[in-house]
Short mmCIF file of C-alpha atoms and ligand atoms in Angstrom, two decimals:
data_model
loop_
_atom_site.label_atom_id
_atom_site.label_comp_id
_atom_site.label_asym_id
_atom_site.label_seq_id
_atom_site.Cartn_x
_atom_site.Cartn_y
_atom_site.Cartn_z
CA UNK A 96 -5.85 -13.58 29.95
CA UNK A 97 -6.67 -10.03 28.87
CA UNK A 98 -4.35 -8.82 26.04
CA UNK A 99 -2.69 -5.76 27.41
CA UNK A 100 -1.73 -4.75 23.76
CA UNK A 101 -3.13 -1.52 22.31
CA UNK A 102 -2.61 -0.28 19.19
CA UNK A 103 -3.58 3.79 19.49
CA UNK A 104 -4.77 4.66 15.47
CA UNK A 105 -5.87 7.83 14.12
CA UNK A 106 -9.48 8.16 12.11
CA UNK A 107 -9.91 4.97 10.19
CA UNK A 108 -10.77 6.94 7.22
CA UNK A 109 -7.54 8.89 6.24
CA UNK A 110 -4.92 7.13 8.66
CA UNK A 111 -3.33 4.96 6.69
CA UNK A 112 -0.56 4.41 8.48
CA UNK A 113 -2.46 3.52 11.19
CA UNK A 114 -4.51 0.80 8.64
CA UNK A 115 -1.37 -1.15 8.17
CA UNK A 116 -0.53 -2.56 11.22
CA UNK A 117 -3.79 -2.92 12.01
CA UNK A 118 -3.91 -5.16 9.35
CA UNK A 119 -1.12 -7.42 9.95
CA UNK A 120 -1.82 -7.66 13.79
CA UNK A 121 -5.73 -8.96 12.39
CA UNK A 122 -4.11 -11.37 9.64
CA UNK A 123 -1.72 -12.49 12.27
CA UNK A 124 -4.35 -13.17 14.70
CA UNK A 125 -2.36 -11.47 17.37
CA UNK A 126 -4.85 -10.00 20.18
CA UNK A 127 -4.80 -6.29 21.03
CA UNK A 128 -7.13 -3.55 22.01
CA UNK A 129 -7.70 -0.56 19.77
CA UNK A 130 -7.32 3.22 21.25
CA UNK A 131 -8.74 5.87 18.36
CA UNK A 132 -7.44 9.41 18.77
CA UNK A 133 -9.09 11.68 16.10
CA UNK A 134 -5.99 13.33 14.48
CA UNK A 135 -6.37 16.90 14.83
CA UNK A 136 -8.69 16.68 18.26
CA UNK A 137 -8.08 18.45 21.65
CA UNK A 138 -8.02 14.46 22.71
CA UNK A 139 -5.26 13.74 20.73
CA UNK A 140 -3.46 16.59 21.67
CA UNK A 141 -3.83 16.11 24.86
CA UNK A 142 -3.03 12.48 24.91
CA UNK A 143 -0.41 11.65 21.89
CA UNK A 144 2.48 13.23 23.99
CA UNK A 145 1.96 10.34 27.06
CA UNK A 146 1.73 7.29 23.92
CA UNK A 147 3.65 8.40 21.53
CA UNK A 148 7.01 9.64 21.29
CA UNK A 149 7.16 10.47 18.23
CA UNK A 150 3.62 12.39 18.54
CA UNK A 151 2.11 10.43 15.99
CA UNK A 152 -0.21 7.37 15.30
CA UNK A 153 0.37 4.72 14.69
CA UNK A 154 1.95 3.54 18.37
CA UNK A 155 1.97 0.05 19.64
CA UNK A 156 1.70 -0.36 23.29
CA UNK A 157 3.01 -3.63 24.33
CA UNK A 158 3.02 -4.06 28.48
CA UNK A 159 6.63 -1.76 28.80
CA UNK A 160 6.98 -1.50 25.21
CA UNK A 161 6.17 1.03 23.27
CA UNK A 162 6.85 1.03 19.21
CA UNK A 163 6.03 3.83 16.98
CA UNK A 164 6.28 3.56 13.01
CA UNK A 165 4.31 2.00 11.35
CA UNK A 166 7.34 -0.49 9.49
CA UNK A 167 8.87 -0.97 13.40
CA UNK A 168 5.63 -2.57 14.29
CA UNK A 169 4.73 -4.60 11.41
CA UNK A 170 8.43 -5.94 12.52
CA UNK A 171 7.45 -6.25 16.11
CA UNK A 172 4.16 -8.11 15.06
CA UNK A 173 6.20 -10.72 12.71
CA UNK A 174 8.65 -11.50 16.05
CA UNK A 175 5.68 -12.06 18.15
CA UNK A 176 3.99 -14.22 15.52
CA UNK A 177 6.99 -16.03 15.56
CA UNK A 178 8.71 -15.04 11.71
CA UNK A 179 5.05 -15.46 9.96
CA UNK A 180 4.84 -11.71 9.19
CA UNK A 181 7.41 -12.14 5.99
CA UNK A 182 7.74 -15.20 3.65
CA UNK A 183 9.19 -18.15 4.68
CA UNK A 184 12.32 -18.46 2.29
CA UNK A 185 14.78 -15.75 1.96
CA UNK A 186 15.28 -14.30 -1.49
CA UNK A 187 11.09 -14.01 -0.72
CA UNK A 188 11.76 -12.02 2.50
CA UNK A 189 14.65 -10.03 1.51
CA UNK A 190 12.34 -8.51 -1.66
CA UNK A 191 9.39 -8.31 0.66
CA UNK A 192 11.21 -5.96 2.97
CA UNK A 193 12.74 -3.95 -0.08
CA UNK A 194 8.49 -4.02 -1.53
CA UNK A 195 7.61 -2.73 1.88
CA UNK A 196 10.77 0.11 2.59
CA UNK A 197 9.60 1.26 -1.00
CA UNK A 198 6.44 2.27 0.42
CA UNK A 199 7.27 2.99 3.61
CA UNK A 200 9.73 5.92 2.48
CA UNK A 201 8.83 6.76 -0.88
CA UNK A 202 5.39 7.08 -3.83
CA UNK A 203 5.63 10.71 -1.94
CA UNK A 204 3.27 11.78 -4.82
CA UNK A 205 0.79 9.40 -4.98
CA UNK A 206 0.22 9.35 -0.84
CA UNK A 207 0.12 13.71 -1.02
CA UNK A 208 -2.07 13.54 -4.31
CA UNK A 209 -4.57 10.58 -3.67
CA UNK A 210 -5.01 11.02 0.24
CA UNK A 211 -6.28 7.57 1.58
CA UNK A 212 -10.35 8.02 2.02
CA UNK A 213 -11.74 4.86 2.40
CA UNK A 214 -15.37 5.70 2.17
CA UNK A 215 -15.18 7.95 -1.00
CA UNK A 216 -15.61 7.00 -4.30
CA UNK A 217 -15.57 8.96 -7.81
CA UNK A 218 -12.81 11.23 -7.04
CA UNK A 219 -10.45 12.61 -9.63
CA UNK A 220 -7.84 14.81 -9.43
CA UNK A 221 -5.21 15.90 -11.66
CA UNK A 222 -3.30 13.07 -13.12
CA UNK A 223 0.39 15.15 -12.53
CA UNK A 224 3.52 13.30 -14.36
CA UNK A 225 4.55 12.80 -10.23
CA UNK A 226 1.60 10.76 -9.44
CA UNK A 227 1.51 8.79 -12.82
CA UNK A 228 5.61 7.86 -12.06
CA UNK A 229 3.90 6.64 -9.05
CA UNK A 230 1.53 4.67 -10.16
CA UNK A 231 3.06 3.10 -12.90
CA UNK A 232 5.76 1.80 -10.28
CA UNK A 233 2.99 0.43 -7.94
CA UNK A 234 1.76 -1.68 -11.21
CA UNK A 235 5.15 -2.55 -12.07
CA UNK A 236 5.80 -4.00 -8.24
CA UNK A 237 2.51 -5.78 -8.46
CA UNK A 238 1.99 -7.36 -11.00
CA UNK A 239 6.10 -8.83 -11.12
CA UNK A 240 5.25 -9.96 -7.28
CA UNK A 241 1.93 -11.85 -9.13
CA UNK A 242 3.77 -13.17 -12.04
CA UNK A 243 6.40 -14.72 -9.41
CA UNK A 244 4.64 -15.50 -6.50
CA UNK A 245 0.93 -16.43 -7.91
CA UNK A 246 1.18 -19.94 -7.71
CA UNK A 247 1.39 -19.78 -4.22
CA UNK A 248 -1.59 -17.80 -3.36
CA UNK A 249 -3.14 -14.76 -4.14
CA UNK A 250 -0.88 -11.97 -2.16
CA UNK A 251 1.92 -10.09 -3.45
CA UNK A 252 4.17 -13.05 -1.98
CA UNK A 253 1.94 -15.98 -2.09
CA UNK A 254 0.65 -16.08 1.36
CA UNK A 255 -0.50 -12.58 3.22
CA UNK A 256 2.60 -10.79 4.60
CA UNK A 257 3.60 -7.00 5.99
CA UNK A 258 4.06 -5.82 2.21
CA UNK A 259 0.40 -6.46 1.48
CA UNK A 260 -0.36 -4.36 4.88
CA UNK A 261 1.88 -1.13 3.62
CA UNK A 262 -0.13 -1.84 0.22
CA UNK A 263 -3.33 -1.79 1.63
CA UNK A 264 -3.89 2.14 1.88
CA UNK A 265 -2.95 1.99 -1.84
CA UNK A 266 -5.96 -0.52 -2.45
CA UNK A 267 -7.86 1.69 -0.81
CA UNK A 268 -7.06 4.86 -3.09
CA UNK A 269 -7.50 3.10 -6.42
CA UNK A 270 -10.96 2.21 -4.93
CA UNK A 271 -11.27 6.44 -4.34
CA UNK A 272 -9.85 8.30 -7.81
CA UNK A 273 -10.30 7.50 -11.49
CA UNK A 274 -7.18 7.25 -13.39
CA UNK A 275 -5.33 4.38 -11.84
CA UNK A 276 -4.52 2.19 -15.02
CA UNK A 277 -3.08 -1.20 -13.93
CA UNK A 278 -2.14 -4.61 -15.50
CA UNK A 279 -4.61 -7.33 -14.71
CA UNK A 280 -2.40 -9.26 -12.66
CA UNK A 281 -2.41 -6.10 -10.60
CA UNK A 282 -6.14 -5.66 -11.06
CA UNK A 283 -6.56 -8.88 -9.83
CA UNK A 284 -4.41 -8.33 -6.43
CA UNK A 285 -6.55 -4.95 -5.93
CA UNK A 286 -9.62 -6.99 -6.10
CA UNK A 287 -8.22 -9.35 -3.51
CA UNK A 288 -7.29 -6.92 -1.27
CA UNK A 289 -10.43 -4.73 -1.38
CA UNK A 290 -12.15 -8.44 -0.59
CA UNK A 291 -10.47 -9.15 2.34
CA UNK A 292 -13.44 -10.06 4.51
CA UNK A 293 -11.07 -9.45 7.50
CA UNK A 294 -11.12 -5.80 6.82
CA UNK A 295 -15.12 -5.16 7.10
CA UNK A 296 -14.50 -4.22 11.04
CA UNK A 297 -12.18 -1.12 10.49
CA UNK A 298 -14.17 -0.48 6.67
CA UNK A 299 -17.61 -0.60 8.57
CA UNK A 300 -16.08 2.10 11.51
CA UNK A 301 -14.54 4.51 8.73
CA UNK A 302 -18.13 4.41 7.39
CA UNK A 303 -19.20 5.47 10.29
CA UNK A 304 -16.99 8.13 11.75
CA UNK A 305 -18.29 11.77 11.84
CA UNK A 306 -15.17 14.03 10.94
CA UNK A 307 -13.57 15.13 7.59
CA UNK A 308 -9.96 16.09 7.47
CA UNK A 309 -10.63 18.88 4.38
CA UNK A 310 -6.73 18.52 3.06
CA UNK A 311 -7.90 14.83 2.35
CA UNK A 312 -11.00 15.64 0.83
CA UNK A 313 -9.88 16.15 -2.61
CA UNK A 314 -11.39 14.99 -6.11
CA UNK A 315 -14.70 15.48 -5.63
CA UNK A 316 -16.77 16.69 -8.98
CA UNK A 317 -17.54 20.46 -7.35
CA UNK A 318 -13.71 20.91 -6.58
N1 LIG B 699 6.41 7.46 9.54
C1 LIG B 699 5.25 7.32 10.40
C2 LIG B 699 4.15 8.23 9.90
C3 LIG B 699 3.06 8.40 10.94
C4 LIG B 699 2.13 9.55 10.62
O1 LIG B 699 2.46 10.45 9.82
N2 LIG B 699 0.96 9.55 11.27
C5 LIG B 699 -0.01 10.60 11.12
C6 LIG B 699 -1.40 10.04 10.91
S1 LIG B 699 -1.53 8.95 9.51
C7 LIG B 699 -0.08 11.42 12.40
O2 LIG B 699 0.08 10.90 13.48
N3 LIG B 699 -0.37 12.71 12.28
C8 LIG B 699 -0.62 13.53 13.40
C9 LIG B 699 0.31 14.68 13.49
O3 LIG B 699 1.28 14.73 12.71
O4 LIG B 699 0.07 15.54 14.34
C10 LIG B 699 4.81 5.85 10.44
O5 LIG B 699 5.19 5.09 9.53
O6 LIG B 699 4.15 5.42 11.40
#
Protein backbone atom coordinates (compact mmCIF):
# COMPACT_ATOMS: atom_id res chain seq x y z
CA UNK A 1 0.00 0.00 0.00
CA UNK A 2 0.95 3.58 -0.82
CA UNK A 3 2.18 5.49 2.30
CA UNK A 4 -0.14 8.42 2.60
CA UNK A 5 2.48 10.13 4.95
CA UNK A 6 4.07 13.41 3.84
CA UNK A 7 6.41 15.21 5.53
CA UNK A 8 6.19 19.06 3.85
CA UNK A 9 10.16 20.49 4.51
CA UNK A 10 11.54 23.72 3.65
CA UNK A 11 14.98 24.03 1.36
CA UNK A 12 17.19 21.20 2.40
CA UNK A 13 19.99 23.56 2.69
CA UNK A 14 19.08 25.96 5.62
CA UNK A 15 15.91 24.07 7.09
CA UNK A 16 17.09 22.44 9.76
CA UNK A 17 14.26 21.87 11.44
CA UNK A 18 12.90 20.35 8.69
CA UNK A 19 16.40 17.92 8.54
CA UNK A 20 15.50 16.39 11.82
CA UNK A 21 12.60 14.56 11.38
CA UNK A 22 13.51 13.76 8.24
CA UNK A 23 16.12 12.01 9.73
CA UNK A 24 14.50 9.96 12.27
CA UNK A 25 11.51 9.00 9.94
CA UNK A 26 14.75 7.58 7.40
CA UNK A 27 16.62 5.85 10.47
CA UNK A 28 13.31 4.54 11.54
CA UNK A 29 12.52 3.19 8.24
CA UNK A 30 9.06 4.59 8.46
CA UNK A 31 7.65 5.30 4.75
CA UNK A 32 6.49 8.79 3.79
CA UNK A 33 6.46 11.08 0.84
CA UNK A 34 8.37 14.34 0.86
CA UNK A 35 6.50 17.83 -0.13
CA UNK A 36 9.42 20.79 -0.48
CA UNK A 37 8.07 24.31 -0.13
CA UNK A 38 10.95 26.84 -0.72
CA UNK A 39 10.69 29.03 2.44
CA UNK A 40 10.19 32.44 1.35
CA UNK A 41 8.34 31.40 -2.21
CA UNK A 42 4.91 32.60 -3.54
CA UNK A 43 4.38 28.51 -3.30
CA UNK A 44 4.86 28.43 0.14
CA UNK A 45 2.88 31.24 0.79
CA UNK A 46 0.32 30.18 -0.91
CA UNK A 47 0.28 26.69 0.37
CA UNK A 48 1.74 26.66 4.18
CA UNK A 49 -1.64 28.12 5.47
CA UNK A 50 -3.76 24.71 4.09
CA UNK A 51 -0.59 22.24 5.85
CA UNK A 52 0.45 23.94 8.44
CA UNK A 53 -1.08 25.52 11.27
CA UNK A 54 1.42 26.88 12.67
CA UNK A 55 2.65 28.35 9.11
CA UNK A 56 5.81 26.73 9.30
CA UNK A 57 7.84 23.62 8.11
CA UNK A 58 8.37 21.19 9.34
CA UNK A 59 4.54 19.55 9.23
CA UNK A 60 3.78 15.91 9.25
CA UNK A 61 0.78 14.85 7.41
CA UNK A 62 -0.41 11.60 8.63
CA UNK A 63 -3.98 10.46 6.80
CA UNK A 64 -6.23 13.01 9.41
CA UNK A 65 -3.30 13.92 11.33
CA UNK A 66 -1.49 16.66 11.08
CA UNK A 67 1.71 17.43 13.54
CA UNK A 68 3.76 20.48 13.37
CA UNK A 69 7.13 20.93 15.47
CA UNK A 70 9.68 19.49 14.77
CA UNK A 71 10.11 17.67 18.69
CA UNK A 72 6.02 16.67 18.31
CA UNK A 73 6.97 14.63 15.35
CA UNK A 74 10.12 13.05 16.23
CA UNK A 75 7.52 11.92 19.16
CA UNK A 76 4.90 10.89 16.72
CA UNK A 77 7.59 8.93 14.65
CA UNK A 78 8.93 6.97 17.94
CA UNK A 79 4.93 5.87 18.68
CA UNK A 80 4.59 4.67 15.22
CA UNK A 81 7.91 2.84 15.32
CA UNK A 82 6.64 1.35 18.22
CA UNK A 83 9.06 3.16 21.32
CA UNK A 84 12.38 2.70 19.00
CA UNK A 85 12.75 6.48 18.54
CA UNK A 86 14.35 6.86 22.33
CA UNK A 87 16.56 4.30 24.21
CA UNK A 88 15.28 1.38 25.49
CA UNK A 89 15.89 1.80 29.37
CA UNK A 90 14.72 4.76 31.22
CA UNK A 91 17.33 6.82 32.99
CA UNK A 92 18.63 6.56 28.94
CA UNK A 93 15.30 8.02 27.70
CA UNK A 94 14.56 10.43 30.35
CA UNK A 95 18.28 12.24 29.53
CA UNK A 96 17.64 11.73 25.86
CA UNK A 97 14.51 13.82 25.99
CA UNK A 98 16.22 16.47 28.38
CA UNK A 99 19.53 16.23 25.35
CA UNK A 100 16.84 16.82 22.80
CA UNK A 101 14.41 19.79 24.75
CA UNK A 102 17.98 21.42 25.18
CA UNK A 103 18.15 21.85 21.61
CA UNK A 104 14.90 22.09 20.74
CA UNK A 105 14.39 25.40 22.91
CA UNK A 106 17.66 26.72 23.53
CA UNK A 107 21.85 27.20 21.83
CA UNK A 108 19.70 30.46 20.56
CA UNK A 109 23.23 31.77 19.64
CA UNK A 110 24.82 29.22 17.96
CA UNK A 111 21.48 28.40 15.57
CA UNK A 112 21.22 32.69 14.83
CA UNK A 113 25.16 32.88 14.46
CA UNK A 114 26.11 29.63 12.48
CA UNK A 115 22.87 29.33 10.23
CA UNK A 116 22.68 25.59 9.09
CA UNK A 117 24.20 25.56 5.26
CA UNK A 118 24.87 22.26 4.41
CA UNK A 119 26.72 22.77 1.21
CA UNK A 120 29.16 25.54 2.46
CA UNK A 121 32.34 25.14 3.76
CA UNK A 122 35.17 27.67 5.07
CA UNK A 123 32.94 30.04 6.74
CA UNK A 124 33.91 32.07 9.75
CA UNK A 125 32.25 34.44 11.56
CA UNK A 126 32.82 36.16 14.70
CA UNK A 127 33.48 33.83 17.51
CA UNK A 128 30.97 36.13 20.11
CA UNK A 129 31.26 34.94 23.99
CA UNK A 130 27.22 33.84 23.07
CA UNK A 131 28.16 31.40 20.48
CA UNK A 132 31.36 30.05 22.29
CA UNK A 133 28.83 29.41 25.67
CA UNK A 134 27.16 27.53 23.01
CA UNK A 135 29.46 25.55 21.78
CA UNK A 136 31.28 24.65 24.64
CA UNK A 137 27.85 23.18 26.01
CA UNK A 138 27.28 21.16 22.75
CA UNK A 139 30.94 19.54 23.54
CA UNK A 140 30.16 19.17 27.04
CA UNK A 141 26.66 17.14 26.09
CA UNK A 142 28.62 15.12 23.63
CA UNK A 143 31.25 13.96 24.60
CA UNK A 144 29.54 12.95 28.49
CA UNK A 145 26.72 11.09 26.18
CA UNK A 146 30.12 9.23 24.45
CA UNK A 147 31.92 8.62 27.62
CA UNK A 148 28.53 6.91 28.95
CA UNK A 149 26.92 5.46 26.22
CA UNK A 150 30.02 4.43 23.79
CA UNK A 151 30.10 0.98 24.51
CA UNK A 152 26.94 0.55 23.06
CA UNK A 153 27.42 2.05 19.73
CA UNK A 154 28.52 5.01 18.23
CA UNK A 155 25.41 7.63 18.82
CA UNK A 156 25.00 9.97 21.54
CA UNK A 157 22.95 7.03 23.32
CA UNK A 158 24.42 3.96 21.92
CA UNK A 159 22.05 3.14 19.22
CA UNK A 160 20.61 6.14 16.78
CA UNK A 161 17.73 7.95 18.55
CA UNK A 162 15.64 11.52 18.13
CA UNK A 163 18.59 13.38 20.08
CA UNK A 164 21.04 12.52 17.33
CA UNK A 165 18.23 13.92 14.75
CA UNK A 166 17.91 17.52 16.73
CA UNK A 167 21.91 17.22 16.67
CA UNK A 168 22.21 16.71 13.21
CA UNK A 169 21.84 20.46 11.95
CA UNK A 170 24.65 21.05 14.50
CA UNK A 171 26.90 18.40 12.59
CA UNK A 172 26.14 20.09 9.81
CA UNK A 173 27.41 23.68 11.01
CA UNK A 174 30.71 22.48 12.45
CA UNK A 175 31.16 21.01 8.90
CA UNK A 176 30.34 25.03 7.65
CA UNK A 177 32.49 27.59 10.17
CA UNK A 178 36.00 27.39 11.61
CA UNK A 179 36.18 27.79 15.24
CA UNK A 180 34.26 24.89 16.62
CA UNK A 181 36.86 23.38 19.16
CA UNK A 182 35.58 20.01 20.49
CA UNK A 183 36.86 17.02 22.60
CA UNK A 184 37.64 13.98 20.54
CA UNK A 185 35.00 11.95 21.86
CA UNK A 186 32.88 14.69 20.38
CA UNK A 187 35.02 14.84 17.26
CA UNK A 188 34.49 11.42 16.87
CA UNK A 189 30.44 11.59 17.09
CA UNK A 190 30.67 14.61 14.42
CA UNK A 191 32.51 12.33 12.16
CA UNK A 192 29.84 9.71 12.59
CA UNK A 193 27.18 11.79 11.97
CA UNK A 194 28.55 13.65 8.91
CA UNK A 195 29.08 9.71 7.67
CA UNK A 196 25.79 8.67 7.91
CA UNK A 197 25.43 7.11 4.48
CA UNK A 198 21.62 7.42 5.07
CA UNK A 199 21.84 11.11 4.72
CA UNK A 200 23.46 11.30 1.00
CA UNK A 201 19.63 11.59 -0.43
CA UNK A 202 18.67 14.96 1.32
CA UNK A 203 22.88 16.05 1.22
CA UNK A 204 22.88 15.27 -2.62
CA UNK A 205 19.31 17.55 -3.09
CA UNK A 206 20.73 20.54 -0.88
CA UNK A 207 23.64 20.32 -3.38
CA UNK A 208 21.51 20.76 -5.83
CA UNK A 209 18.89 23.33 -5.02
CA UNK A 210 19.06 26.76 -6.81
CA UNK A 211 18.11 29.43 -4.05
CA UNK A 212 20.14 31.25 -1.30
CA UNK A 213 18.41 32.56 1.74
CA UNK A 214 21.13 35.76 2.10
CA UNK A 215 20.45 36.02 6.17
CA UNK A 216 22.02 32.41 6.10
CA UNK A 217 24.74 33.17 3.95
CA UNK A 218 27.15 34.38 6.43
CA UNK A 219 31.04 33.69 6.91
CA UNK A 220 32.16 33.77 3.73
CA UNK A 221 35.94 35.33 3.26
CA UNK A 222 34.50 38.66 1.20
CA UNK A 223 31.94 39.35 4.11
N1 LIG B 1 9.68 25.36 16.51
C1 LIG B 1 9.49 24.96 15.13
C2 LIG B 1 10.36 25.83 14.24
C3 LIG B 1 9.95 25.71 12.79
C4 LIG B 1 10.56 26.80 11.94
O1 LIG B 1 11.01 27.85 12.44
N2 LIG B 1 10.55 26.57 10.62
C5 LIG B 1 11.04 27.53 9.67
C6 LIG B 1 11.95 26.88 8.64
S1 LIG B 1 13.35 26.05 9.36
C7 LIG B 1 9.87 28.10 8.87
O2 LIG B 1 8.91 27.43 8.61
N3 LIG B 1 9.99 29.36 8.46
C8 LIG B 1 9.04 29.95 7.58
C9 LIG B 1 8.39 31.15 8.16
O3 LIG B 1 8.60 31.43 9.36
O4 LIG B 1 7.68 31.82 7.41
C10 LIG B 1 9.82 23.47 14.98
O5 LIG B 1 10.51 22.91 15.85
O6 LIG B 1 9.35 22.82 14.03
Amino acid sequence: MTSTRTLVIGNRNYSSWSLRPWALLVHLGLPFAERRLALGSAEFAAEIGGLSPSRRVPVLLDGATTVWESLAILEYANELAGGRGWPAARPARAESRAVATEMHGGFASLRHQWPMNIRARNRRVPLTAALTADIERIDELWSSCRRRYGGAGPWLFGGYSAADAMYLPVAFRFQTYHGGALAPESSAYLATALADPLLAPWVQAAEAEAETIAQDEVGAASD
